[in-house]
Coordinates of C-alpha atoms in Angstrom, one line a residue:
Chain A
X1 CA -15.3 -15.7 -16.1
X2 CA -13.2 -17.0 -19.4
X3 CA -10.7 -19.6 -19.5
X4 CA -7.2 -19.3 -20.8
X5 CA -5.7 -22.4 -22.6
X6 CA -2.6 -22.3 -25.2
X7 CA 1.0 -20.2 -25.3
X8 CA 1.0 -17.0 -24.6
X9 CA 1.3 -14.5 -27.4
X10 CA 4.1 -12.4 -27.9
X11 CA 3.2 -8.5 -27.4
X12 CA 6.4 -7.1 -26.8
X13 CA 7.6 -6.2 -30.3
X14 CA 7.8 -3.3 -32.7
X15 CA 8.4 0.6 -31.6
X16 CA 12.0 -0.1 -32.5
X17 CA 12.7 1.7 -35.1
X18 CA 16.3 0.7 -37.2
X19 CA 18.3 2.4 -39.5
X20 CA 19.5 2.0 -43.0
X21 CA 21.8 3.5 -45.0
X22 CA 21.3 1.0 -47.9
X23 CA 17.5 1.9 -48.2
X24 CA 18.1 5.6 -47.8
X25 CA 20.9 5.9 -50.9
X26 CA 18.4 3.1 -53.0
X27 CA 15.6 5.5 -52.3
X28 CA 17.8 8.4 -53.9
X29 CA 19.0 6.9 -56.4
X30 CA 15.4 5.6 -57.5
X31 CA 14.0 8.8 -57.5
X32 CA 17.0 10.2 -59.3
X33 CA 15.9 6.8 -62.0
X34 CA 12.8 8.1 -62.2
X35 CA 13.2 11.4 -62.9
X36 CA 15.7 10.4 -65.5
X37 CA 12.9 8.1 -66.3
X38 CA 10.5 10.7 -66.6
X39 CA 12.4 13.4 -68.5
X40 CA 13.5 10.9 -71.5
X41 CA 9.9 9.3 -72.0
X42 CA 8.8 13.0 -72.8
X43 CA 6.4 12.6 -69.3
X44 CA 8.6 15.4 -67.3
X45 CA 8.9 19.1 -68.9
X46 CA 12.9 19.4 -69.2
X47 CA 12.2 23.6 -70.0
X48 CA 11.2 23.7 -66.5
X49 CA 12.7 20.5 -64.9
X50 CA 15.7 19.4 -66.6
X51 CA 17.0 15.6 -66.4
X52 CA 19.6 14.4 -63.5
X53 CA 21.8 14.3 -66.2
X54 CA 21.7 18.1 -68.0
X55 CA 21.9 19.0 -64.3
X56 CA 25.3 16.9 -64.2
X57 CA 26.7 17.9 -67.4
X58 CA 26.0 22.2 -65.9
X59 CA 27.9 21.5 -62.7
X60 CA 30.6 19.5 -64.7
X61 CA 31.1 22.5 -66.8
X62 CA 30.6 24.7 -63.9
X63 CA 33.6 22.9 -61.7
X64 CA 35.4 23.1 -64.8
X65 CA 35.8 26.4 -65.3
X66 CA 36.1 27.6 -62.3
X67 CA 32.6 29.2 -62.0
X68 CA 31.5 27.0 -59.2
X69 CA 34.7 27.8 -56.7
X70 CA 34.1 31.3 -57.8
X71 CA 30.5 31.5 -56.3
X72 CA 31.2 28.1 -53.4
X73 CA 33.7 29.9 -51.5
X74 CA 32.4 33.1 -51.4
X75 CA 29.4 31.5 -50.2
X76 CA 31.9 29.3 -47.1
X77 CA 33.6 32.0 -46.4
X78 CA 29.9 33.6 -45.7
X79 CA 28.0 30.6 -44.0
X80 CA 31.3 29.9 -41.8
X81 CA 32.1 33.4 -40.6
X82 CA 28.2 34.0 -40.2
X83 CA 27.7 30.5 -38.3
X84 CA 31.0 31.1 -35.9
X85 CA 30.2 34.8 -35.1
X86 CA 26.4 33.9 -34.2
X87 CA 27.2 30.7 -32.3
X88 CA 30.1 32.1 -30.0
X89 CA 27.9 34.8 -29.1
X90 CA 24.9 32.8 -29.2
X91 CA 26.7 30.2 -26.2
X92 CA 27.6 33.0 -24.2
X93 CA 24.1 34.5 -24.1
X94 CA 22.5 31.3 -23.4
X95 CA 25.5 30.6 -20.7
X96 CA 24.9 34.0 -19.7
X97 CA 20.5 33.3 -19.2
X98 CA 21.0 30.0 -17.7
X99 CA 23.9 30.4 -15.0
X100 CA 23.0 34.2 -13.8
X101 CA 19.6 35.9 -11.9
X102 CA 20.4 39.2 -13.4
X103 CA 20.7 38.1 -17.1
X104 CA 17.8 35.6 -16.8
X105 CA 14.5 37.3 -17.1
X106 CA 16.1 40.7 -19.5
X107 CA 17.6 38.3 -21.7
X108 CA 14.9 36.0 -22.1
X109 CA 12.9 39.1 -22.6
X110 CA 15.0 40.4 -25.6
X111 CA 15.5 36.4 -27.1
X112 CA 11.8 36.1 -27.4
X113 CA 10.7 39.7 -28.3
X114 CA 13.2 39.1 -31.3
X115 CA 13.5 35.4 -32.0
X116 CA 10.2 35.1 -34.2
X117 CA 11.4 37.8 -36.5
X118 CA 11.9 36.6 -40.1
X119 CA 15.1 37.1 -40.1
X120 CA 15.2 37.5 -44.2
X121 CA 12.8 40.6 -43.0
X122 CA 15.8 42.7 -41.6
X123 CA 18.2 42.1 -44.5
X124 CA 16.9 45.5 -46.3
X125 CA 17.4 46.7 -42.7
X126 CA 21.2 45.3 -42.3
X127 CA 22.1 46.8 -45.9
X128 CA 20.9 50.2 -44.9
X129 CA 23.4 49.8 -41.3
X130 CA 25.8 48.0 -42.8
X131 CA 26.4 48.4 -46.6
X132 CA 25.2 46.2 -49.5
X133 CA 28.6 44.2 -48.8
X134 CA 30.0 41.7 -46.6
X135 CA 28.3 43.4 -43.7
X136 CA 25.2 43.1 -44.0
X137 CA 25.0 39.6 -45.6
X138 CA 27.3 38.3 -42.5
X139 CA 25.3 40.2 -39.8
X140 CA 21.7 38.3 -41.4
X141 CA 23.5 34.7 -41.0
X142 CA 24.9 35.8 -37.2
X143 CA 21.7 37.4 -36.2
X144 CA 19.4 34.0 -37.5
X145 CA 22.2 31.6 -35.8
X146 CA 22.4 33.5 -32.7
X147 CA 18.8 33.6 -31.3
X148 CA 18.3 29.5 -31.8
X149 CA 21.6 28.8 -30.4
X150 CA 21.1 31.4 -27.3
X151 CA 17.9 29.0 -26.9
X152 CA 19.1 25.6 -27.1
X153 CA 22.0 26.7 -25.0
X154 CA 19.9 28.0 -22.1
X155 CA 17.7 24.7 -22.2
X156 CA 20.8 22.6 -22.1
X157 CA 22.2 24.9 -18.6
X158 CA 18.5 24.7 -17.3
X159 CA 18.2 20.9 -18.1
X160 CA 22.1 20.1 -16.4
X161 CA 20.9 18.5 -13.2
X162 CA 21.7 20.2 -10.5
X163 CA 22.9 17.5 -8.5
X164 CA 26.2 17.5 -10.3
X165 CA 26.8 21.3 -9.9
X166 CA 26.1 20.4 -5.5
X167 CA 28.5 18.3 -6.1
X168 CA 31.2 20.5 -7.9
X169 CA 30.5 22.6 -5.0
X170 CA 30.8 20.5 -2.2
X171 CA 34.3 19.5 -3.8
X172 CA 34.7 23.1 -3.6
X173 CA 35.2 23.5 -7.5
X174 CA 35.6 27.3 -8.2
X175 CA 32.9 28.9 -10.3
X176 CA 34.5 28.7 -13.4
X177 CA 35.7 25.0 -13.2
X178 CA 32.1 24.3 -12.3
X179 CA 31.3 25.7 -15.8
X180 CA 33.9 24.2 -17.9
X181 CA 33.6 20.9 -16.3
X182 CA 30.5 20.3 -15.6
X183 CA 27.4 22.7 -17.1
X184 CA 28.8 23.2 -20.4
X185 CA 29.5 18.7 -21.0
X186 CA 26.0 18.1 -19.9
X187 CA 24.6 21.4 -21.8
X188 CA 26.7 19.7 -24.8
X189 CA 24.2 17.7 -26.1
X190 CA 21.8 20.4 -26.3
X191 CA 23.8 22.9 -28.2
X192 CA 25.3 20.4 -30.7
X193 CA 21.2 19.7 -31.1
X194 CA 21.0 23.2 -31.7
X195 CA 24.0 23.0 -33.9
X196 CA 21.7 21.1 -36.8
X197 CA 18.9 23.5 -36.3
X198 CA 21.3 26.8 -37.2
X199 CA 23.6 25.4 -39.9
X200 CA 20.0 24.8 -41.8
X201 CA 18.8 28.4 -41.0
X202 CA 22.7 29.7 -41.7
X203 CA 22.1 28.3 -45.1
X204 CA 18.8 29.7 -45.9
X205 CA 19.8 33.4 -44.9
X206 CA 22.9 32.7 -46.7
X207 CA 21.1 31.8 -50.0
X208 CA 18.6 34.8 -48.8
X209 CA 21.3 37.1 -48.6
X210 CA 23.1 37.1 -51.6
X211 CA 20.0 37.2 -53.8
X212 CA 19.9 40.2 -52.4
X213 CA 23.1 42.5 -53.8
X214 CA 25.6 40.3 -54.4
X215 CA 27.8 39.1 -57.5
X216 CA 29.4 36.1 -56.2
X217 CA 27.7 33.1 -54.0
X218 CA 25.3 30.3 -55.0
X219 CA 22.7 32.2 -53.6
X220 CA 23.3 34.8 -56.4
X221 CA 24.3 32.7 -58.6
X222 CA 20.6 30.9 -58.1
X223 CA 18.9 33.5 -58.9
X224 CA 21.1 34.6 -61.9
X225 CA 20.1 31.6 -63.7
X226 CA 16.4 32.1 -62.6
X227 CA 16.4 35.6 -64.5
X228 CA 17.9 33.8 -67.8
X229 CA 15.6 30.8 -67.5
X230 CA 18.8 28.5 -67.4
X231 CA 17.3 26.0 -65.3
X232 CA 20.5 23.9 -66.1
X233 CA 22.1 25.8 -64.1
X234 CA 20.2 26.5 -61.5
X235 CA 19.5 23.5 -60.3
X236 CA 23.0 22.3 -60.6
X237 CA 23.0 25.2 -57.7
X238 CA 20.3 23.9 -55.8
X239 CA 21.9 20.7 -55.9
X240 CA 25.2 22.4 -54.5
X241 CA 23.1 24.0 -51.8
X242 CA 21.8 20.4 -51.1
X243 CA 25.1 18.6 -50.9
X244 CA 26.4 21.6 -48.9
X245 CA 23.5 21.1 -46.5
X246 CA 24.4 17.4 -46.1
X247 CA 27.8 17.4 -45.8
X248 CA 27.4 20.1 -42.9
X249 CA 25.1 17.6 -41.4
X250 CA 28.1 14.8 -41.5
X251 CA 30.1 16.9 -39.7
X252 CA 27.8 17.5 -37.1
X253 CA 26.8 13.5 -36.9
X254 CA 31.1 13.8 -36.5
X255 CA 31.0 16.1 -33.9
X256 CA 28.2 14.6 -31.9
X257 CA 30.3 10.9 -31.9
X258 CA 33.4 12.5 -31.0
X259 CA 32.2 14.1 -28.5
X260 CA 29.0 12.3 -27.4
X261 CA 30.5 9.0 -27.8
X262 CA 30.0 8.5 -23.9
X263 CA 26.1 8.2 -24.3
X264 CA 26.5 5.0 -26.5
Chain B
X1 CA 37.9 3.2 18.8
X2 CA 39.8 3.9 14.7
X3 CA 43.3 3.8 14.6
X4 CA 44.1 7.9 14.0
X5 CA 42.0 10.3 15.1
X6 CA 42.6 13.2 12.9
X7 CA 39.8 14.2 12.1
X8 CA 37.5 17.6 12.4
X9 CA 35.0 17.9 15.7
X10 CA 31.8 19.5 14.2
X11 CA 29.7 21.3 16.8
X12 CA 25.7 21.6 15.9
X13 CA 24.5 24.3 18.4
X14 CA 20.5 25.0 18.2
X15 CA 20.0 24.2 14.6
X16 CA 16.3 24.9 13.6
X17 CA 15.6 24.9 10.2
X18 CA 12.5 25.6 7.9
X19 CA 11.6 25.5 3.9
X20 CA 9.3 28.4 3.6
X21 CA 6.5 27.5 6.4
X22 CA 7.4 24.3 6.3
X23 CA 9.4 23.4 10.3
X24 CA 11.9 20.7 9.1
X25 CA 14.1 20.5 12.1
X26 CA 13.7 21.8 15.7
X27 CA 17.0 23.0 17.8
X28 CA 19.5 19.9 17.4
X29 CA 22.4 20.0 19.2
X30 CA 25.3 17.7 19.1
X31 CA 28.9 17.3 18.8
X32 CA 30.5 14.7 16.5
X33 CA 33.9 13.8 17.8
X34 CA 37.1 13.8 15.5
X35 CA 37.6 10.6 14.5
X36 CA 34.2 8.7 14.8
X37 CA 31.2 7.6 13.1
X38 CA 28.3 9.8 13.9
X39 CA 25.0 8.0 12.5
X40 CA 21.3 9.8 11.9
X41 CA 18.5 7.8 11.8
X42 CA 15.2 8.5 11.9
X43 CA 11.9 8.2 9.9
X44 CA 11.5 9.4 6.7
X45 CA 11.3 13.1 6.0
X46 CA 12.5 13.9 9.3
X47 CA 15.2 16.1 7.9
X48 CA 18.1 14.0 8.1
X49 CA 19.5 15.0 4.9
X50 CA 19.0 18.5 5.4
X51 CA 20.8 18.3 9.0
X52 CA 23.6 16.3 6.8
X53 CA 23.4 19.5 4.3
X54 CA 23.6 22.2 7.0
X55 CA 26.4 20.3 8.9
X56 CA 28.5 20.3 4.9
X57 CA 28.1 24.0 4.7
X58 CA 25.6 23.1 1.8
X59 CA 22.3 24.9 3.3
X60 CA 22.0 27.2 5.8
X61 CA 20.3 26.9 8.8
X62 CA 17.3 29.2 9.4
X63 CA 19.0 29.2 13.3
X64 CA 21.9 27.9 14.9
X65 CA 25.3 27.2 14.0
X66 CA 27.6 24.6 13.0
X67 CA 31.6 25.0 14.0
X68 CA 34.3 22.6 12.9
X69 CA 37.5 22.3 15.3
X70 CA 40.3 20.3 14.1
X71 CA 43.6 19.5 12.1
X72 CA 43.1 18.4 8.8
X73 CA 45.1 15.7 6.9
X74 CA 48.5 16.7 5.1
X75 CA 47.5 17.8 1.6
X76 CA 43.9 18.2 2.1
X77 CA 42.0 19.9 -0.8
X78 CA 38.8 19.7 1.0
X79 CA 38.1 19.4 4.5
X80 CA 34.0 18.8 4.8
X81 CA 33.4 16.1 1.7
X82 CA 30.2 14.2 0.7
X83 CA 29.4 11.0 -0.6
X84 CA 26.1 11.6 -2.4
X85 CA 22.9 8.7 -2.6
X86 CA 23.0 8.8 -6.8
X87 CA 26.5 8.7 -7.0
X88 CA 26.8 11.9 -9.2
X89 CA 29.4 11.1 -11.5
X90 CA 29.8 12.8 -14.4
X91 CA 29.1 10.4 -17.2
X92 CA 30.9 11.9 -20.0
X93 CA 34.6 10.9 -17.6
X94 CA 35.7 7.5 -17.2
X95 CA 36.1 6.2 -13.8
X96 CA 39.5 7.5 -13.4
X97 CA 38.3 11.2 -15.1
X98 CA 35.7 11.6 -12.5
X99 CA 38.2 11.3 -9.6
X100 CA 40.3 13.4 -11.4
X101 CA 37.8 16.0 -11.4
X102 CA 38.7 17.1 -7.7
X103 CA 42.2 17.4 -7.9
X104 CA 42.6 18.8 -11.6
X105 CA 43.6 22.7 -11.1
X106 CA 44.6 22.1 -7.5
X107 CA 47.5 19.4 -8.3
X108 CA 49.8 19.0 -10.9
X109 CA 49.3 16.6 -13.2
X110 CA 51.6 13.8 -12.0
X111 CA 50.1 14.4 -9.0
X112 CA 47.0 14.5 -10.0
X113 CA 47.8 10.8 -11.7
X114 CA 49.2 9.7 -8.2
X115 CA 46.6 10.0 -5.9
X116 CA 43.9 8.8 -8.8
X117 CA 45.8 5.6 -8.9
X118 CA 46.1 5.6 -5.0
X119 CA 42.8 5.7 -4.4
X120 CA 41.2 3.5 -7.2
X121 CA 43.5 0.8 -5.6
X122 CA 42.2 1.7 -1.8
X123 CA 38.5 0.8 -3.4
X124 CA 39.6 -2.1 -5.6
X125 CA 38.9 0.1 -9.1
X126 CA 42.3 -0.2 -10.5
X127 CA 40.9 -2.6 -13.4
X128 CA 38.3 -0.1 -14.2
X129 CA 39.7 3.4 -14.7
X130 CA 39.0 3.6 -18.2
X131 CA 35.6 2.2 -18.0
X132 CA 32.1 4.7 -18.4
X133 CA 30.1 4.7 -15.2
X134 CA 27.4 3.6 -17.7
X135 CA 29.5 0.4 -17.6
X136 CA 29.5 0.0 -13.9
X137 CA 26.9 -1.5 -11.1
X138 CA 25.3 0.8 -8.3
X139 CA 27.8 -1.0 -6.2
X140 CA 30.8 0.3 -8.4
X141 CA 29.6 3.2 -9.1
X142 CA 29.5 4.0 -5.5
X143 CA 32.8 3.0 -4.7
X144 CA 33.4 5.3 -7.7
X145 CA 32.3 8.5 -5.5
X146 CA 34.0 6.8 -2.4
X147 CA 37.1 7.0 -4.0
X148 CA 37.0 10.3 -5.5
X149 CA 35.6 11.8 -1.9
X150 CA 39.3 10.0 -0.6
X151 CA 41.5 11.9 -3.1
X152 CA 41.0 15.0 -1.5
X153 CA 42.1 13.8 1.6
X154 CA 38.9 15.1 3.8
X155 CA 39.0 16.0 7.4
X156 CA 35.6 14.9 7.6
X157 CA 32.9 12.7 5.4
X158 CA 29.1 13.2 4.8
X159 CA 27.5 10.5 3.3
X160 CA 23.8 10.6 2.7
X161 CA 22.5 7.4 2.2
X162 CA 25.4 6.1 0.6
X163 CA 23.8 2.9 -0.2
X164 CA 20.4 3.1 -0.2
X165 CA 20.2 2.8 -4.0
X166 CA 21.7 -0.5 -3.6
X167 CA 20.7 -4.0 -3.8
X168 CA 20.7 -5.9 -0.6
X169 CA 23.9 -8.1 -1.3
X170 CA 25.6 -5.3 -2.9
X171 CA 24.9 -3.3 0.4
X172 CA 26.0 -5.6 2.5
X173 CA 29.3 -5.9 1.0
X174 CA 30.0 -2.4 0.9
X175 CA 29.3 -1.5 4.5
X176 CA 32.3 -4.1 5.0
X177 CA 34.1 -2.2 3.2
X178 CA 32.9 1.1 4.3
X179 CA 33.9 0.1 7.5
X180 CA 37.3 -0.7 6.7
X181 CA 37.8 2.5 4.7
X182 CA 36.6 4.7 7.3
X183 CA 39.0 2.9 9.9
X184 CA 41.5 3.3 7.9
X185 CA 40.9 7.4 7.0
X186 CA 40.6 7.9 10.7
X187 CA 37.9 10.9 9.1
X188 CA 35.4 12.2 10.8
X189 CA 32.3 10.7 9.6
X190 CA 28.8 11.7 9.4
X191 CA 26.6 9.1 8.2
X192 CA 23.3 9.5 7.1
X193 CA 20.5 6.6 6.7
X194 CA 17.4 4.8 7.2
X195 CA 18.7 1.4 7.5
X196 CA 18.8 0.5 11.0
X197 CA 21.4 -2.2 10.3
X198 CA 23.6 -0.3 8.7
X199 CA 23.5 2.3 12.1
X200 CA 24.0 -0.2 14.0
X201 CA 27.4 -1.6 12.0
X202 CA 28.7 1.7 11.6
X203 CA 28.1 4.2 14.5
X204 CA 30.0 5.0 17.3
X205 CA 26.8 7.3 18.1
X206 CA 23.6 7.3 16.7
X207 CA 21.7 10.4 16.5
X208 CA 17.9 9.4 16.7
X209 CA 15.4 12.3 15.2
X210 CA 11.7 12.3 15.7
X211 CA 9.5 13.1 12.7
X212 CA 9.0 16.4 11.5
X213 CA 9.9 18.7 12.4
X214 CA 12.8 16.3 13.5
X215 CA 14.2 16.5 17.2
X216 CA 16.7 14.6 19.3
X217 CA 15.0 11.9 20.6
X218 CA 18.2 10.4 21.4
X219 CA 21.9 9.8 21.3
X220 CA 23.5 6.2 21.5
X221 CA 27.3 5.5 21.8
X222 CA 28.1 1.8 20.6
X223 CA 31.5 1.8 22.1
X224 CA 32.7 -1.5 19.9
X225 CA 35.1 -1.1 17.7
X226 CA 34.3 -0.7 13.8
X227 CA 35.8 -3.5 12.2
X228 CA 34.7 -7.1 13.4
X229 CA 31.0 -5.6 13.9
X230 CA 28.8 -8.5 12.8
X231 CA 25.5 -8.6 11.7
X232 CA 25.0 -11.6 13.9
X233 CA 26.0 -10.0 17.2
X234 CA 23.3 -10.1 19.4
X235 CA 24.0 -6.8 21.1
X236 CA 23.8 -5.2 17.4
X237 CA 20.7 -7.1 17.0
X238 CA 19.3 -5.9 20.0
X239 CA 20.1 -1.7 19.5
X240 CA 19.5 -2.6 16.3
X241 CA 15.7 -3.3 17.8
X242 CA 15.7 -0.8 20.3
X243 CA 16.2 1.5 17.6
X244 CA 13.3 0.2 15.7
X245 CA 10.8 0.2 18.4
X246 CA 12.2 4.2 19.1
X247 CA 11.5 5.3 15.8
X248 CA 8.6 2.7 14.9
X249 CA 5.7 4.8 15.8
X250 CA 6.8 7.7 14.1
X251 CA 8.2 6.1 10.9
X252 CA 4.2 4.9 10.8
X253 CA 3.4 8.6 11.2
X254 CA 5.3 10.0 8.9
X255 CA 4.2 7.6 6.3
X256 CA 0.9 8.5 6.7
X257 CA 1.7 12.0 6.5
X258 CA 3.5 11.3 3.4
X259 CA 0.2 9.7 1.8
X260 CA -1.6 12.5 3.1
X261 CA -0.1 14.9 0.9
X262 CA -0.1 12.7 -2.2
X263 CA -2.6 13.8 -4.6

C-alpha cells in the first residue's frame, strides 16, 4: 500500500497537434537563405545546383518572352483535360461499384487487376494506339486519375452509413434523389480526399508524358534543358511544376471549405 | 380518444420472422386502429424493432402479412413515415434543409418553403432553421426528425425509440410534447420502446412481446385520453408496474442471453 499526498499532476495534454502558416513560409524561406547561402560561399556546386537567384533571373526571362506561357498552357490544357476526363469517369465507376451488385465484384476485379500498373509503363503503349500527340499523352493522365478516384469513390459509397439511405427510403426518396442527396454528400469527403491524391499523380504522368514526344509542355521543356546542361533552366521548370502542384493543392483546400464547411 | 381520427388501420396477420436461423418473432397478430397510439414493449432483442420495420414496409416478413386500410391526410407525400432512434439527419443541411429533403421534387418550391416553416413552428424550431444539426442537442435534434416526419403529412407514424438516446429531462419533456403532436396529427402511431413509462404515457394499447423469438404475451388498452396523462397518476404507476413485473423475468433472460453471446 503507498500513500498519495500533494496536487494531482496534470496528464491530459499534448497529441494536439496546431498549425502554422508563419513557421511553414519561415521554414521556406530559410532553406531558400541557405541555399543562397551555400551557392555564394562557393560550398554548393552552381554547375549542377544553381542559386535561388540564377533560378529567378531563368523564369524572369522565361515569363518574359513568352517561353514559359508557351510550354504552361500546353501543359493546363493537358493536366485539366486529363484530370476532368479521368475523374468523371472515375466517379461514375466508383458510383457504379458501390451502389450496384452486378458492377461490384467485375469492377473491383478490373480496378485492382489494373490499378498497380505504372501507369508511365503504358505510355509507349498509348502512343502506339493513339499517336505521339494529344492522344496518347491525355489518355496516360485519364487512365492514372481514373483508377484512384474509382477507389476513393467506392470507399466513400461503402463508408455512407446506411442509416441515411433507410431513411431516404422510408421517406420514399426515388433512387436517384437517394443518390444526389444523400450517397454522393456523404461519399464527398472521400472523393475530394481522393481529389489530392490524383492531381499529384495527374502531374507526374503529365511531366511523364511530354518527355516522351512532345515540343511544348514543362515536362518537355524539363528535359530539353537537361540534354543542354542548362540547369538554369530547368530548375526554373521544376520550380513551375512545384508552384503548379501547390496552387492545385489551394484549390482543393478551397473546394473542401466550400463544400465541407459543414464538418467545422 | 385524439381529436381526428384519420389515420391508416394496419393489420399484422401471422407475422413470423427470422435472420438466417436466427427465430426473431413468432406469429404476431394485431390490429392498430386509425387514429391511436399502439405501443411495443418488451425486453431487449425481442424484435420490436424489426416488427416496427416489417409493419413500415422496411423488411419483409419471412411469414405473414401486414395490410393498411385507411384515408390518408390531404396532400400526403408519404403515408407509413418513421421517426428513427439516431435522428438521421443529414449533417451537411441545416435544420430547415433536412426537412426540405422530403418535400424537394415532390412540391414546388414555395411550397416546399411553406410547409418547412409550418412545421419547424409546430416543433418550436423556427429560431433554428439555419443552424447545423452539429449545433443542436439530442433533444433538438429529435424534434428535427419529428418535424420533418410532419411535412409529409403521414397517415401513419413509426417511431423506434424515439427517445431513447436522450437524457432523462430531455425525455421527459419531449414525451409532453410528443403527446401533444400526436393528438394534434390525429396519425396513426406505432410506437416503439423499452421505457415502461413512456408506454404507459403514450399508448392507447400496449403490445407486450416475450423474448426471443418475441410473441404476444399481451395487449393492454389504456382508454385515457393522451393529453393530461401524468407521470404521477397512480393508475399509470400501477400498469406501469404490471408491465414491469410481465416482462421482468424475461428482460432478466434476455440479458443473460445477451452476455452469453459476448465474446
Amino acid at each position: 500500500m503507498s500513500r498519495l499526498n500533494g496536487p494531482i499532476p496534470f496528464r491530459g495534454g499534448g497529441f494536439a497537434p496546431k498549425d502554422s502558416a508563419p513557421a511553414a513560409t519561415a521554414t521556406l524561406i530559410g532553406i531558400i537563405l541557405l541555399w543562397q547561402a551555400g551557392a555564394s560561399a562557393g560550398v554548393i556546386p552552381t554547375l549542377f545546383l544553381p542559386p535561388p537567384i540564377a533560378i529567378a533571373r531563368a523564369l524572369w526571362a522565361l515569363t518574359i518572352s513568352g517561353e514559359l506561357w508557351n510550354h504552361l498552357s500546353a501543359s493546363l490544357m493537358r493536366l485539366t483535360v486529363g484530370w476532368i476526363t479521368g475523374t468523371v469517369f472515375g466517379i461514375g465507376m466508383g458510383l457504379a461499384i458501390g451502389l450496384w451488385s452486378a458492377l461490384r465484384s467485375p469492377g473491383m476485379a478490373v480496378v485492382s487487376a489494373l490499378f498497380p500498373i505504372p501507369k508511365i509503363a503504358l505510355v509507349p503503349l498509348f502512343i502506339i494506339w493513339f499517336g505521339i500527340g494529344e492522344g496518347s499523352k491525355l489518355a496516360t493522365l485519364s487512365f492514372g486519375v481514373f483508377f484512384p478516384t474509382v477507389i476513393a469513390t467506392a470507399g466513400g459509397v461503402d463508408n455512407v452509413p446506411r442509416g441515411l439511405i433507410r431513411m431516404g427510403q422510408s421517406f420514399g426518396l426515388s433512387h436517384w434523389s437517394i443518390i444526389r442527396k444523400i450517397v454522393l454528400p456523404a461519399a464527398l469527403p472521400a472523393i475530394l480526399s481522393g481529389f489530392r491524391v490524383t492531381t499529384s499523380i495527374a502531374i507526374v504522368l503529365l511531366v511523364a508524358a511530354e518527355m516522351i514526344g512532345a515540343e511544348r509542355g514543362i515536362g518537355a521543356f524539363v528535359l530539353s534543358a537537361g540534354n543542354l546542361y542548362d540547369t538554369d533552366n530547368l530548375l526554373a521548370g521544376i520550380v513551375v511544376l512545384s508552384v503548379l502542384g501547390l496552387l492545385v493543392s489551394w484549390v482543393i483546400g478551397r473546394l473542401e471549405r466550400f463544400f465541407l464547411g459543414w464538418r467545422a | 380518444m385524439p381529436a381526428n381520427r384519420t389515420g391508416l388501420r394496419l393489420t399484422v396477420q401471422n407475422v413470423s420472422h427470422r435472420y438466417g436461423g436466427l427465430q426473431v418473432l413468432q406469429t404476431i397478430s394485431l390490429t392498430a386502429e386509425p387514429g391511436e397510439v399502439t405501443v411495443l414493449v418488451g425486453p431487449s432483442g425481442c424484435g420490436k424493432s424489426t416488427l416496427l420495420g416489417i409493419m413500415g414496409g422496411m423488411l419483409a416478413p419471412t411469414e405473414g402479412s401486414v395490410t393498411c386500410a385507411g384515408d390518408t391526410p390531404d396532400n400526403c407525400l408519404n403515408p407509413l413515415t418513421y421517426v428513427f432512434q439516431d435522428f438521421s439527419l443529414l449533417p451537411w443541411r441545416s435544420v430547415a434543409g433536412n426537412v426540405a429533403l422530403v418535400l424537394e421534387d415532390r412540391l414546388s418550391r414555395a411550397d416546399t418553403a411553406t410547409r418547412v416553416a409550418d412545421v419547424l413552428a409546430l416543433t418550436g424550431l423556427t429560431d433554428f432553421a439555419k443552424a447545423w444539426p452539429r449545433q443542436l442537442s439530442g433533444g433538438m435534434r429529435q424534434r428535427v426528425g419529428i418535424a420533418r416526419a410532419l411535412a409529409v403529412r403521414p397517415a401513419c407514424l413509426l417511431l423506434d425509440e424515439p427517445l431513447s438516446a436522450l437524457d432523462a429531462q430531455t425525455r421527459d419533456l419531449l414525451l409532453d410534447e410528443f403527446s401533444a403532436i400526436i393528438t394534434a396529427a390525429g396519425t396513426t402511431t406505432i410506437y416503439v420502446t423499452h421505457n415502461l413509462a413512456e408506454a404507459v404515457r403514450l399508448g392507447h394499447q400496449i403490445v407486450v412481446l416475450s423474448r426471443r423469438p418475441g410473441e404476444i404475451r399481451d395487449i393492454i388498452r389504456v382508454d385515457r385520453p393522451l393529453p393530461g396523462r401524468s407521470p404521477t397518476d397512480p393508475d399509470l404507476i400501477a400498469l406501469e408496474q404490471r408491465l414491469w413485473r410481465m416482462i421482468r423475468d424475461d428482460a432478466a433472460t434476455a440479458e443473460r442471453e445477451r452476455i452469453d453471446v459476448t465474446p
